[in-house]
mmCIF file with all atom_site columns, C-alpha atoms and ligand atoms in Angstrom:
data_model
loop_
_atom_site.group_PDB
_atom_site.id
_atom_site.type_symbol
_atom_site.label_atom_id
_atom_site.label_alt_id
_atom_site.label_comp_id
_atom_site.label_asym_id
_atom_site.label_entity_id
_atom_site.label_seq_id
_atom_site.pdbx_PDB_ins_code
_atom_site.Cartn_x
_atom_site.Cartn_y
_atom_site.Cartn_z
_atom_site.occupancy
_atom_site.B_iso_or_equiv
_atom_site.pdbx_formal_charge
_atom_site.auth_seq_id
_atom_site.auth_comp_id
_atom_site.auth_asym_id
_atom_site.auth_atom_id
_atom_site.pdbx_PDB_model_num
ATOM   1   C CA . GLY A 1 1   ? -10.047 13.178  10.300  1.00 60.00 ? 1   GLY A CA 1
ATOM   2   C CA . PRO A 1 2   ? -11.856 15.648  8.062   1.00 67.00 ? 2   PRO A CA 1
ATOM   3   C CA . ALA A 1 3   ? -15.672 15.595  8.038   1.00 60.00 ? 3   ALA A CA 1
ATOM   4   C CA . SER A 1 4   ? -15.835 14.993  4.292   1.00 71.00 ? 4   SER A CA 1
ATOM   5   C CA . LEU A 1 5   ? -14.313 11.523  4.471   1.00 75.00 ? 5   LEU A CA 1
ATOM   6   C CA . ARG A 1 6   ? -16.832 8.900   3.427   1.00 75.00 ? 6   ARG A CA 1
ATOM   7   C CA . ALA A 1 7   ? -15.469 6.164   5.681   1.00 85.00 ? 7   ALA A CA 1
ATOM   8   C CA . PRO A 1 8   ? -13.610 5.898   8.995   1.00 94.00 ? 8   PRO A CA 1
ATOM   9   C CA . VAL A 1 9   ? -10.736 4.155   7.225   1.00 97.00 ? 9   VAL A CA 1
ATOM   10  C CA . VAL A 1 10  ? -8.549  5.913   4.667   1.00 97.00 ? 10  VAL A CA 1
ATOM   11  C CA . ALA A 1 11  ? -6.425  3.426   2.707   1.00 98.00 ? 11  ALA A CA 1
ATOM   12  C CA . LEU A 1 12  ? -3.333  4.127   0.602   1.00 98.00 ? 12  LEU A CA 1
ATOM   13  C CA . ILE A 1 13  ? -2.460  1.726   -2.221  1.00 98.00 ? 13  ILE A CA 1
ATOM   14  C CA . GLY A 1 14  ? 0.322   1.709   -4.815  1.00 98.00 ? 14  GLY A CA 1
ATOM   15  C CA . LEU A 1 15  ? 3.553   0.081   -5.884  1.00 97.00 ? 15  LEU A CA 1
ATOM   16  C CA . PRO A 1 16  ? 6.223   -0.815  -3.326  1.00 93.00 ? 16  PRO A CA 1
ATOM   17  C CA . GLY A 1 17  ? 8.160   2.363   -2.602  1.00 91.00 ? 17  GLY A CA 1
ATOM   18  C CA . SER A 1 18  ? 5.434   4.716   -3.836  1.00 94.00 ? 18  SER A CA 1
ATOM   19  C CA . GLY A 1 19  ? 5.397   6.408   -0.414  1.00 94.00 ? 19  GLY A CA 1
ATOM   20  C CA . LYS A 1 20  ? 2.368   4.747   1.186   1.00 96.00 ? 20  LYS A CA 1
ATOM   21  C CA . SER A 1 21  ? 3.792   4.626   4.688   1.00 95.00 ? 21  SER A CA 1
ATOM   22  C CA . THR A 1 22  ? 5.750   7.899   4.726   1.00 95.00 ? 22  THR A CA 1
ATOM   23  C CA . ILE A 1 23  ? 2.881   9.900   3.219   1.00 97.00 ? 23  ILE A CA 1
ATOM   24  C CA . GLY A 1 24  ? 0.400   7.935   5.353   1.00 98.00 ? 24  GLY A CA 1
ATOM   25  C CA . ARG A 1 25  ? 2.210   8.841   8.569   1.00 97.00 ? 25  ARG A CA 1
ATOM   26  C CA . GLN A 1 26  ? 2.188   12.502  7.619   1.00 97.00 ? 26  GLN A CA 1
ATOM   27  C CA . LEU A 1 27  ? -1.526  12.445  6.778   1.00 96.00 ? 27  LEU A CA 1
ATOM   28  C CA . ALA A 1 28  ? -2.380  10.629  9.981   1.00 97.00 ? 28  ALA A CA 1
ATOM   29  C CA . ARG A 1 29  ? -0.590  13.364  11.911  1.00 96.00 ? 29  ARG A CA 1
ATOM   30  C CA . LEU A 1 30  ? -2.394  16.127  10.011  1.00 94.00 ? 30  LEU A CA 1
ATOM   31  C CA . TRP A 1 31  ? -5.787  14.493  10.481  1.00 94.00 ? 31  TRP A CA 1
ATOM   32  C CA . SER A 1 32  ? -5.130  13.189  14.020  1.00 95.00 ? 32  SER A CA 1
ATOM   33  C CA . MET A 1 33  ? -5.902  9.647   12.935  1.00 96.00 ? 33  MET A CA 1
ATOM   34  C CA . ARG A 1 34  ? -4.297  6.429   14.082  1.00 98.00 ? 34  ARG A CA 1
ATOM   35  C CA . PHE A 1 35  ? -1.737  5.177   11.544  1.00 98.00 ? 35  PHE A CA 1
ATOM   36  C CA . VAL A 1 36  ? -1.540  1.464   10.769  1.00 98.00 ? 36  VAL A CA 1
ATOM   37  C CA . ASP A 1 37  ? 0.753   -0.228  8.257   1.00 98.00 ? 37  ASP A CA 1
ATOM   38  C CA . SER A 1 38  ? -0.773  -3.603  7.320   1.00 98.00 ? 38  SER A CA 1
ATOM   39  C CA . ASP A 1 39  ? 2.687   -5.062  6.579   1.00 97.00 ? 39  ASP A CA 1
ATOM   40  C CA . HIS A 1 40  ? 3.708   -4.172  10.133  1.00 97.00 ? 40  HIS A CA 1
ATOM   41  C CA . VAL A 1 41  ? 0.598   -5.862  11.582  1.00 98.00 ? 41  VAL A CA 1
ATOM   42  C CA . ILE A 1 42  ? 1.373   -8.955  9.490   1.00 98.00 ? 42  ILE A CA 1
ATOM   43  C CA . GLU A 1 43  ? 4.975   -9.056  10.732  1.00 97.00 ? 43  GLU A CA 1
ATOM   44  C CA . GLN A 1 44  ? 3.807   -8.814  14.335  1.00 98.00 ? 44  GLN A CA 1
ATOM   45  C CA . ARG A 1 45  ? 1.499   -11.797 13.810  1.00 97.00 ? 45  ARG A CA 1
ATOM   46  C CA . LEU A 1 46  ? 4.109   -13.825 11.969  1.00 96.00 ? 46  LEU A CA 1
ATOM   47  C CA . GLY A 1 47  ? 6.786   -13.061 14.538  1.00 96.00 ? 47  GLY A CA 1
ATOM   48  C CA . CYS A 1 48  ? 9.287   -12.589 11.716  1.00 96.00 ? 48  CYS A CA 1
ATOM   49  C CA . SER A 1 49  ? 9.877   -10.292 8.764   1.00 95.00 ? 49  SER A CA 1
ATOM   50  C CA . ILE A 1 50  ? 7.784   -10.584 5.618   1.00 93.00 ? 50  ILE A CA 1
ATOM   51  C CA . ARG A 1 51  ? 10.995  -11.272 3.748   1.00 90.00 ? 51  ARG A CA 1
ATOM   52  C CA . GLU A 1 52  ? 11.804  -14.306 5.922   1.00 93.00 ? 52  GLU A CA 1
ATOM   53  C CA . PHE A 1 53  ? 8.221   -15.569 5.707   1.00 95.00 ? 53  PHE A CA 1
ATOM   54  C CA . PHE A 1 54  ? 8.236   -15.225 1.912   1.00 91.00 ? 54  PHE A CA 1
ATOM   55  C CA . GLU A 1 55  ? 11.420  -17.300 1.714   1.00 91.00 ? 55  GLU A CA 1
ATOM   56  C CA . ARG A 1 56  ? 10.204  -19.967 4.138   1.00 96.00 ? 56  ARG A CA 1
ATOM   57  C CA . GLU A 1 57  ? 6.502   -20.354 3.317   1.00 96.00 ? 57  GLU A CA 1
ATOM   58  C CA . GLY A 1 58  ? 6.104   -18.779 -0.111  1.00 96.00 ? 58  GLY A CA 1
ATOM   59  C CA . GLU A 1 59  ? 3.980   -15.951 -1.457  1.00 95.00 ? 59  GLU A CA 1
ATOM   60  C CA . GLN A 1 60  ? 0.564   -17.634 -1.193  1.00 97.00 ? 60  GLN A CA 1
ATOM   61  C CA . ALA A 1 61  ? 0.909   -18.153 2.557   1.00 97.00 ? 61  ALA A CA 1
ATOM   62  C CA . PHE A 1 62  ? 1.789   -14.472 2.879   1.00 97.00 ? 62  PHE A CA 1
ATOM   63  C CA . ARG A 1 63  ? -1.220  -13.465 0.748   1.00 98.00 ? 63  ARG A CA 1
ATOM   64  C CA . ASP A 1 64  ? -3.526  -15.536 2.970   1.00 98.00 ? 64  ASP A CA 1
ATOM   65  C CA . MET A 1 65  ? -2.308  -13.693 6.049   1.00 98.00 ? 65  MET A CA 1
ATOM   66  C CA . GLU A 1 66  ? -2.531  -10.359 4.212   1.00 98.00 ? 66  GLU A CA 1
ATOM   67  C CA . SER A 1 67  ? -6.174  -10.982 3.233   1.00 98.00 ? 67  SER A CA 1
ATOM   68  C CA . GLN A 1 68  ? -7.048  -11.812 6.833   1.00 98.00 ? 68  GLN A CA 1
ATOM   69  C CA . VAL A 1 69  ? -5.442  -8.597  8.116   1.00 98.00 ? 69  VAL A CA 1
ATOM   70  C CA . ILE A 1 70  ? -7.037  -6.438  5.388   1.00 98.00 ? 70  ILE A CA 1
ATOM   71  C CA . ASP A 1 71  ? -10.447 -7.949  6.141   1.00 98.00 ? 71  ASP A CA 1
ATOM   72  C CA . GLU A 1 72  ? -10.064 -6.954  9.800   1.00 98.00 ? 72  GLU A CA 1
ATOM   73  C CA . LEU A 1 73  ? -8.526  -3.506  9.351   1.00 98.00 ? 73  LEU A CA 1
ATOM   74  C CA . SER A 1 74  ? -10.861 -2.398  6.537   1.00 98.00 ? 74  SER A CA 1
ATOM   75  C CA . ALA A 1 75  ? -13.814 -3.112  8.841   1.00 97.00 ? 75  ALA A CA 1
ATOM   76  C CA . SER A 1 76  ? -12.517 -0.830  11.608  1.00 97.00 ? 76  SER A CA 1
ATOM   77  C CA . THR A 1 77  ? -15.239 1.481   12.910  1.00 94.00 ? 77  THR A CA 1
ATOM   78  C CA . SER A 1 78  ? -12.733 3.859   14.479  1.00 95.00 ? 78  SER A CA 1
ATOM   79  C CA . SER A 1 79  ? -10.831 6.229   12.259  1.00 95.00 ? 79  SER A CA 1
ATOM   80  C CA . LEU A 1 80  ? -7.668  4.793   10.792  1.00 97.00 ? 80  LEU A CA 1
ATOM   81  C CA . LEU A 1 81  ? -5.066  5.746   8.199   1.00 98.00 ? 81  LEU A CA 1
ATOM   82  C CA . LEU A 1 82  ? -4.177  2.418   6.598   1.00 98.00 ? 82  LEU A CA 1
ATOM   83  C CA . SER A 1 83  ? -1.017  1.900   4.583   1.00 98.00 ? 83  SER A CA 1
ATOM   84  C CA . THR A 1 84  ? -1.083  -1.363  2.586   1.00 98.00 ? 84  THR A CA 1
ATOM   85  C CA . GLY A 1 85  ? 1.415   -3.666  0.878   1.00 97.00 ? 85  GLY A CA 1
ATOM   86  C CA . GLY A 1 86  ? 1.913   -3.101  -2.842  1.00 97.00 ? 86  GLY A CA 1
ATOM   87  C CA . GLY A 1 87  ? 0.392   -6.468  -3.757  1.00 97.00 ? 87  GLY A CA 1
ATOM   88  C CA . VAL A 1 88  ? -2.805  -6.047  -1.750  1.00 98.00 ? 88  VAL A CA 1
ATOM   89  C CA . VAL A 1 89  ? -4.843  -5.542  -4.923  1.00 98.00 ? 89  VAL A CA 1
ATOM   90  C CA . LEU A 1 90  ? -3.899  -8.944  -6.360  1.00 98.00 ? 90  LEU A CA 1
ATOM   91  C CA . ARG A 1 91  ? -6.789  -10.666 -4.590  1.00 98.00 ? 91  ARG A CA 1
ATOM   92  C CA . GLU A 1 92  ? -10.318 -9.780  -5.590  1.00 98.00 ? 92  GLU A CA 1
ATOM   93  C CA . GLN A 1 93  ? -11.539 -9.996  -1.993  1.00 98.00 ? 93  GLN A CA 1
ATOM   94  C CA . ASN A 1 94  ? -9.060  -7.330  -0.884  1.00 98.00 ? 94  ASN A CA 1
ATOM   95  C CA . ARG A 1 95  ? -10.024 -5.014  -3.756  1.00 98.00 ? 95  ARG A CA 1
ATOM   96  C CA . ARG A 1 96  ? -13.689 -5.398  -2.886  1.00 98.00 ? 96  ARG A CA 1
ATOM   97  C CA . HIS A 1 97  ? -13.223 -4.884  0.847   1.00 98.00 ? 97  HIS A CA 1
ATOM   98  C CA . LEU A 1 98  ? -11.014 -1.833  0.432   1.00 98.00 ? 98  LEU A CA 1
ATOM   99  C CA . HIS A 1 99  ? -13.239 -0.184  -2.181  1.00 98.00 ? 99  HIS A CA 1
ATOM   100 C CA . ALA A 1 100 ? -16.523 -0.868  -0.389  1.00 97.00 ? 100 ALA A CA 1
ATOM   101 C CA . ARG A 1 101 ? -15.454 -0.160  3.178   1.00 97.00 ? 101 ARG A CA 1
ATOM   102 C CA . THR A 1 102 ? -12.733 2.490   2.991   1.00 97.00 ? 102 THR A CA 1
ATOM   103 C CA . GLN A 1 103 ? -11.764 5.644   1.149   1.00 96.00 ? 103 GLN A CA 1
ATOM   104 C CA . VAL A 1 104 ? -8.946  4.582   -1.157  1.00 97.00 ? 104 VAL A CA 1
ATOM   105 C CA . PHE A 1 105 ? -6.190  6.753   -2.588  1.00 98.00 ? 105 PHE A CA 1
ATOM   106 C CA . TYR A 1 106 ? -3.897  5.298   -5.256  1.00 98.00 ? 106 TYR A CA 1
ATOM   107 C CA . LEU A 1 107 ? -0.415  6.828   -5.076  1.00 98.00 ? 107 LEU A CA 1
ATOM   108 C CA . ASP A 1 108 ? 0.570   6.908   -8.736  1.00 97.00 ? 108 ASP A CA 1
ATOM   109 C CA . CYS A 1 109 ? 4.351   7.115   -9.091  1.00 95.00 ? 109 CYS A CA 1
ATOM   110 C CA . THR A 1 110 ? 6.641   6.188   -12.003 1.00 95.00 ? 110 THR A CA 1
ATOM   111 C CA . PRO A 1 111 ? 8.828   3.053   -11.697 1.00 94.00 ? 111 PRO A CA 1
ATOM   112 C CA . GLU A 1 112 ? 11.883  5.212   -12.389 1.00 91.00 ? 112 GLU A CA 1
ATOM   113 C CA . ALA A 1 113 ? 11.115  7.598   -9.508  1.00 91.00 ? 113 ALA A CA 1
ATOM   114 C CA . ILE A 1 114 ? 10.583  4.643   -7.173  1.00 91.00 ? 114 ILE A CA 1
ATOM   115 C CA . ALA A 1 115 ? 13.722  2.787   -8.276  1.00 88.00 ? 115 ALA A CA 1
ATOM   116 C CA . ALA A 1 116 ? 15.801  5.901   -7.636  1.00 84.00 ? 116 ALA A CA 1
ATOM   117 C CA . ARG A 1 117 ? 14.327  6.245   -4.150  1.00 81.00 ? 117 ARG A CA 1
ATOM   118 C CA . LEU A 1 118 ? 14.710  2.563   -3.248  1.00 78.00 ? 118 LEU A CA 1
ATOM   119 C CA . ARG A 1 119 ? 18.313  2.079   -4.240  1.00 73.00 ? 119 ARG A CA 1
ATOM   120 C CA . ASN A 1 120 ? 20.025  0.148   -1.400  1.00 68.00 ? 120 ASN A CA 1
ATOM   121 C CA . ASP A 1 121 ? 16.739  -0.932  0.218   1.00 73.00 ? 121 ASP A CA 1
ATOM   122 C CA . VAL A 1 122 ? 17.010  -4.679  0.961   1.00 68.00 ? 122 VAL A CA 1
ATOM   123 C CA . THR A 1 123 ? 13.722  -5.095  2.840   1.00 71.00 ? 123 THR A CA 1
ATOM   124 C CA . ARG A 1 124 ? 11.514  -5.668  -0.215  1.00 76.00 ? 124 ARG A CA 1
ATOM   125 C CA . PRO A 1 125 ? 11.715  -9.274  -1.463  1.00 67.00 ? 125 PRO A CA 1
ATOM   126 C CA . LEU A 1 126 ? 10.051  -8.542  -4.807  1.00 72.00 ? 126 LEU A CA 1
ATOM   127 C CA . LEU A 1 127 ? 12.651  -5.921  -5.671  1.00 75.00 ? 127 LEU A CA 1
ATOM   128 C CA . GLN A 1 128 ? 15.800  -7.936  -4.940  1.00 78.00 ? 128 GLN A CA 1
ATOM   129 C CA . VAL A 1 129 ? 16.592  -8.169  -8.635  1.00 82.00 ? 129 VAL A CA 1
ATOM   130 C CA . GLU A 1 130 ? 19.252  -6.848  -10.978 1.00 85.00 ? 130 GLU A CA 1
ATOM   131 C CA . ASP A 1 131 ? 17.034  -4.155  -12.495 1.00 88.00 ? 131 ASP A CA 1
ATOM   132 C CA . PRO A 1 132 ? 14.403  -2.938  -9.992  1.00 87.00 ? 132 PRO A CA 1
ATOM   133 C CA . ALA A 1 133 ? 12.989  -0.345  -12.426 1.00 90.00 ? 133 ALA A CA 1
ATOM   134 C CA . LEU A 1 134 ? 12.268  -3.108  -14.949 1.00 93.00 ? 134 LEU A CA 1
ATOM   135 C CA . ARG A 1 135 ? 10.656  -5.217  -12.217 1.00 92.00 ? 135 ARG A CA 1
ATOM   136 C CA . LEU A 1 136 ? 8.529   -2.226  -11.158 1.00 94.00 ? 136 LEU A CA 1
ATOM   137 C CA . ARG A 1 137 ? 7.436   -1.646  -14.769 1.00 96.00 ? 137 ARG A CA 1
ATOM   138 C CA . GLU A 1 138 ? 6.309   -5.291  -14.920 1.00 96.00 ? 138 GLU A CA 1
ATOM   139 C CA . LEU A 1 139 ? 4.474   -4.954  -11.607 1.00 96.00 ? 139 LEU A CA 1
ATOM   140 C CA . LEU A 1 140 ? 2.786   -1.766  -12.816 1.00 97.00 ? 140 LEU A CA 1
ATOM   141 C CA . LEU A 1 141 ? 1.689   -3.398  -16.058 1.00 97.00 ? 141 LEU A CA 1
ATOM   142 C CA . GLN A 1 142 ? 0.041   -6.183  -14.082 1.00 97.00 ? 142 GLN A CA 1
ATOM   143 C CA . ARG A 1 143 ? -1.315  -4.092  -11.235 1.00 98.00 ? 143 ARG A CA 1
ATOM   144 C CA . GLU A 1 144 ? -2.265  -0.673  -12.579 1.00 98.00 ? 144 GLU A CA 1
ATOM   145 C CA . PRO A 1 145 ? -5.764  -1.780  -13.663 1.00 98.00 ? 145 PRO A CA 1
ATOM   146 C CA . LEU A 1 146 ? -6.234  -3.325  -10.222 1.00 98.00 ? 146 LEU A CA 1
ATOM   147 C CA . TYR A 1 147 ? -5.092  -0.172  -8.405  1.00 98.00 ? 147 TYR A CA 1
ATOM   148 C CA . LEU A 1 148 ? -7.431  1.932   -10.567 1.00 98.00 ? 148 LEU A CA 1
ATOM   149 C CA . GLU A 1 149 ? -10.351 -0.414  -9.989  1.00 98.00 ? 149 GLU A CA 1
ATOM   150 C CA . THR A 1 150 ? -9.821  -0.285  -6.207  1.00 98.00 ? 150 THR A CA 1
ATOM   151 C CA . ALA A 1 151 ? -9.190  3.449   -5.813  1.00 98.00 ? 151 ALA A CA 1
ATOM   152 C CA . HIS A 1 152 ? -11.641 6.293   -5.359  1.00 96.00 ? 152 HIS A CA 1
ATOM   153 C CA . PHE A 1 153 ? -8.930  8.874   -6.039  1.00 96.00 ? 153 PHE A CA 1
ATOM   154 C CA . VAL A 1 154 ? -5.666  8.819   -7.993  1.00 97.00 ? 154 VAL A CA 1
ATOM   155 C CA . ILE A 1 155 ? -2.844  10.980  -6.642  1.00 97.00 ? 155 ILE A CA 1
ATOM   156 C CA . GLN A 1 156 ? 0.196   11.653  -8.845  1.00 95.00 ? 156 GLN A CA 1
ATOM   157 C CA . THR A 1 157 ? 3.254   11.659  -6.574  1.00 94.00 ? 157 THR A CA 1
ATOM   158 C CA . SER A 1 158 ? 6.306   11.497  -8.874  1.00 90.00 ? 158 SER A CA 1
ATOM   159 C CA . GLY A 1 159 ? 8.594   14.395  -8.095  1.00 87.00 ? 159 GLY A CA 1
ATOM   160 C CA . LEU A 1 160 ? 6.600   15.490  -5.058  1.00 91.00 ? 160 LEU A CA 1
ATOM   161 C CA . SER A 1 161 ? 7.924   15.673  -1.518  1.00 91.00 ? 161 SER A CA 1
ATOM   162 C CA . VAL A 1 162 ? 6.093   13.757  1.203   1.00 93.00 ? 162 VAL A CA 1
ATOM   163 C CA . ALA A 1 163 ? 4.531   17.009  2.431   1.00 94.00 ? 163 ALA A CA 1
ATOM   164 C CA . GLN A 1 164 ? 3.380   17.986  -1.069  1.00 95.00 ? 164 GLN A CA 1
ATOM   165 C CA . ALA A 1 165 ? 1.840   14.567  -1.683  1.00 95.00 ? 165 ALA A CA 1
ATOM   166 C CA . ALA A 1 166 ? 0.028   14.683  1.661   1.00 95.00 ? 166 ALA A CA 1
ATOM   167 C CA . GLN A 1 167 ? -1.273  18.156  0.789   1.00 95.00 ? 167 GLN A CA 1
ATOM   168 C CA . ARG A 1 168 ? -2.576  16.866  -2.540  1.00 95.00 ? 168 ARG A CA 1
ATOM   169 C CA . ILE A 1 169 ? -4.488  14.104  -0.803  1.00 95.00 ? 169 ILE A CA 1
ATOM   170 C CA . ARG A 1 170 ? -5.979  16.547  1.703   1.00 93.00 ? 170 ARG A CA 1
ATOM   171 C CA . MET A 1 171 ? -7.293  18.668  -1.145  1.00 91.00 ? 171 MET A CA 1
ATOM   172 C CA . GLN A 1 172 ? -8.927  15.624  -2.801  1.00 88.00 ? 172 GLN A CA 1
ATOM   173 C CA . ALA A 1 173 ? -10.504 14.208  0.349   1.00 84.00 ? 173 ALA A CA 1
HETATM 174 C C1 . S3P B 2 .   ? 4.639   -6.570  -1.793  1.00 63.78 ? 201 S3P B C1 1
HETATM 175 C C2 . S3P B 2 .   ? 4.909   -5.343  -1.234  1.00 63.78 ? 201 S3P B C2 1
HETATM 176 C C3 . S3P B 2 .   ? 5.394   -5.204  0.157   1.00 63.78 ? 201 S3P B C3 1
HETATM 177 C C4 . S3P B 2 .   ? 4.975   -6.378  1.019   1.00 63.78 ? 201 S3P B C4 1
HETATM 178 C C5 . S3P B 2 .   ? 5.358   -7.661  0.368   1.00 63.78 ? 201 S3P B C5 1
HETATM 179 C C6 . S3P B 2 .   ? 4.743   -7.835  -1.021  1.00 63.78 ? 201 S3P B C6 1
HETATM 180 C C7 . S3P B 2 .   ? 4.170   -6.609  -3.207  1.00 63.78 ? 201 S3P B C7 1
HETATM 181 O O1 . S3P B 2 .   ? 4.895   -3.982  0.699   1.00 63.78 ? 201 S3P B O1 1
HETATM 182 O O2 . S3P B 2 .   ? 3.592   -6.366  1.264   1.00 63.78 ? 201 S3P B O2 1
HETATM 183 O O3 . S3P B 2 .   ? 6.746   -7.706  0.304   1.00 63.78 ? 201 S3P B O3 1
HETATM 184 O O4 . S3P B 2 .   ? 3.680   -7.668  -3.654  1.00 63.78 ? 201 S3P B O4 1
HETATM 185 O O5 . S3P B 2 .   ? 4.252   -5.566  -3.888  1.00 63.78 ? 201 S3P B O5 1
HETATM 186 P P1 . S3P B 2 .   ? 5.395   -2.512  0.215   1.00 63.78 ? 201 S3P B P1 1
HETATM 187 O O6 . S3P B 2 .   ? 4.493   -2.064  -0.886  1.00 63.78 ? 201 S3P B O6 1
HETATM 188 O O7 . S3P B 2 .   ? 5.239   -1.665  1.445   1.00 63.78 ? 201 S3P B O7 1
HETATM 189 O O8 . S3P B 2 .   ? 6.818   -2.643  -0.190  1.00 63.78 ? 201 S3P B O8 1
#
């Protein structure tokens, strides 16, 4: 990674579908960092998809596992590009760990831009509703202050390609 980074871990936060993992993969390639998606780590530990786990055990059980994984990954001493789940900021412990231990970029994207991109995506349990854009607006209302509190940098990504968004982050870092 670049010398100017203040921590070995760079974390991306933002709404579901804001591009955390696609942009994260691109950045990891550019910076020669290991890429880790916390949702993927969680699914490996659970041995099933997050969607199945949500349905079977409920959201709180998922959040417990998520906090455990974020605690571990945020403390990594080797360089890591960390893509997180959209709800990671809901717990105060996660916000504190991410902000204190990692360099956090909030990918700020409009609900409308996300809804357009996610049409036909059935992997996100929180967006399996009649009007995903409305759901995303509700999520943003609840979470935006939490994203802003956790982030060191805010990156506007609506209308940008993955490459353009990655470039914007590189210029901020
Ligand atoms: C969630 C977002 C998901 C995943 C879980 C909960 C949320 O990750 O962690 O389904 O609460 O916003 P993505 O942001 O990658 O969709």
